[in-house]
């Protein structure tokens, strides 16, 4: 597989950004973004989709830490 062209990369990033904006708008109902998800998956190489999914999870986790702070889980065996 050859590397995506500049146009293909731009189309991939645009599809990713549109999908992520939809997820941000519909946090409680991600199903509403399914068509955009399929577009994102069809325009981006599979490895990129995996990377971007992990990146979004990380960015959302980081945002939560920055706004809510770190709260370690309560452990059952704590003394």
CSV table of C-alpha atoms in Angstrom, one decimal:
chain,number,residue,atom,x,y,z
A,1,UNK,CA,0.0,0.0,0.0
A,2,UNK,CA,1.4,3.4,-0.9
A,3,UNK,CA,1.2,6.4,1.3
A,4,UNK,CA,-2.0,8.6,0.9
A,5,UNK,CA,-1.7,11.6,-1.4
A,6,UNK,CA,-2.0,15.1,0.0
A,7,UNK,CA,-5.6,15.2,-1.2
A,8,UNK,CA,-6.4,11.8,0.4
A,9,UNK,CA,-4.8,13.0,3.7
A,10,UNK,CA,-6.9,16.2,3.7
A,11,UNK,CA,-10.1,14.2,3.0
A,12,UNK,CA,-9.2,11.8,5.8
A,13,UNK,CA,-8.6,14.6,8.3
A,14,UNK,CA,-11.7,16.5,7.3
A,15,UNK,CA,-13.8,13.3,7.7
A,16,UNK,CA,-12.2,12.7,11.1
A,17,UNK,CA,-12.8,16.3,12.2
A,18,UNK,CA,-16.5,16.2,11.1
A,19,UNK,CA,-17.0,12.9,12.9
A,20,UNK,CA,-15.3,14.2,16.1
A,21,UNK,CA,-17.5,17.4,16.0
A,22,UNK,CA,-20.6,15.2,15.7
A,23,UNK,CA,-19.5,13.1,18.7
A,24,UNK,CA,-18.9,16.3,20.7
A,25,UNK,CA,-22.4,17.6,19.9
A,26,UNK,CA,-24.1,14.2,20.6
A,27,UNK,CA,-22.2,12.9,23.5
A,28,UNK,CA,-25.2,10.9,24.8
A,29,UNK,CA,-26.2,9.5,21.4
A,30,UNK,CA,-23.1,8.5,19.3
A,31,UNK,CA,-25.4,6.5,17.0
A,32,UNK,CA,-26.4,9.8,15.3
A,33,UNK,CA,-22.8,10.0,14.1
A,34,UNK,CA,-22.7,6.5,12.5
A,35,UNK,CA,-22.8,7.8,8.9
A,36,UNK,CA,-19.9,10.1,9.6
A,37,UNK,CA,-18.0,7.2,11.2
A,38,UNK,CA,-18.4,5.1,8.1
A,39,UNK,CA,-17.2,8.0,6.0
A,40,UNK,CA,-14.2,8.5,8.3
A,41,UNK,CA,-13.4,4.8,8.0
A,42,UNK,CA,-13.7,4.8,4.2
A,43,UNK,CA,-11.5,7.8,3.7
A,44,UNK,CA,-8.7,7.0,6.1
A,45,UNK,CA,-6.3,4.0,6.2
A,46,UNK,CA,-7.3,1.5,8.9
A,47,UNK,CA,-4.1,2.2,10.9
A,48,UNK,CA,-4.9,5.9,10.9
A,49,UNK,CA,-8.5,5.2,12.1
A,50,UNK,CA,-7.1,3.1,15.0
A,51,UNK,CA,-4.5,5.9,15.8
A,52,UNK,CA,-7.1,8.6,15.7
A,53,UNK,CA,-9.6,6.6,17.9
A,54,UNK,CA,-6.8,6.2,20.5
A,55,UNK,CA,-5.9,9.8,20.2
A,56,UNK,CA,-9.4,11.0,20.8
A,57,UNK,CA,-9.8,8.8,23.8
A,58,UNK,CA,-6.5,10.2,25.2
A,59,UNK,CA,-7.5,13.8,24.5
A,60,UNK,CA,-10.9,13.3,26.2
A,61,UNK,CA,-9.2,11.7,29.2
A,62,UNK,CA,-6.6,14.5,29.4
A,63,UNK,CA,-9.4,17.1,29.2
A,64,UNK,CA,-11.3,15.4,32.0
A,65,UNK,CA,-8.2,15.3,34.2
A,66,UNK,CA,-7.6,19.0,33.5
A,67,UNK,CA,-11.1,20.0,34.4
A,68,UNK,CA,-12.0,17.5,37.2
A,69,UNK,CA,-8.6,16.6,38.5
A,70,UNK,CA,-7.2,13.2,39.2
A,71,UNK,CA,-9.3,11.0,41.5
A,72,UNK,CA,-7.7,7.6,42.2
A,73,UNK,CA,-10.1,4.7,42.4
A,74,UNK,CA,-11.1,3.5,45.8
A,75,UNK,CA,-9.5,0.1,46.4
A,76,UNK,CA,-11.3,-2.6,48.3
A,77,UNK,CA,-8.3,-3.7,50.3
A,78,UNK,CA,-7.2,-0.3,51.5
A,79,UNK,CA,-6.3,-0.1,55.1
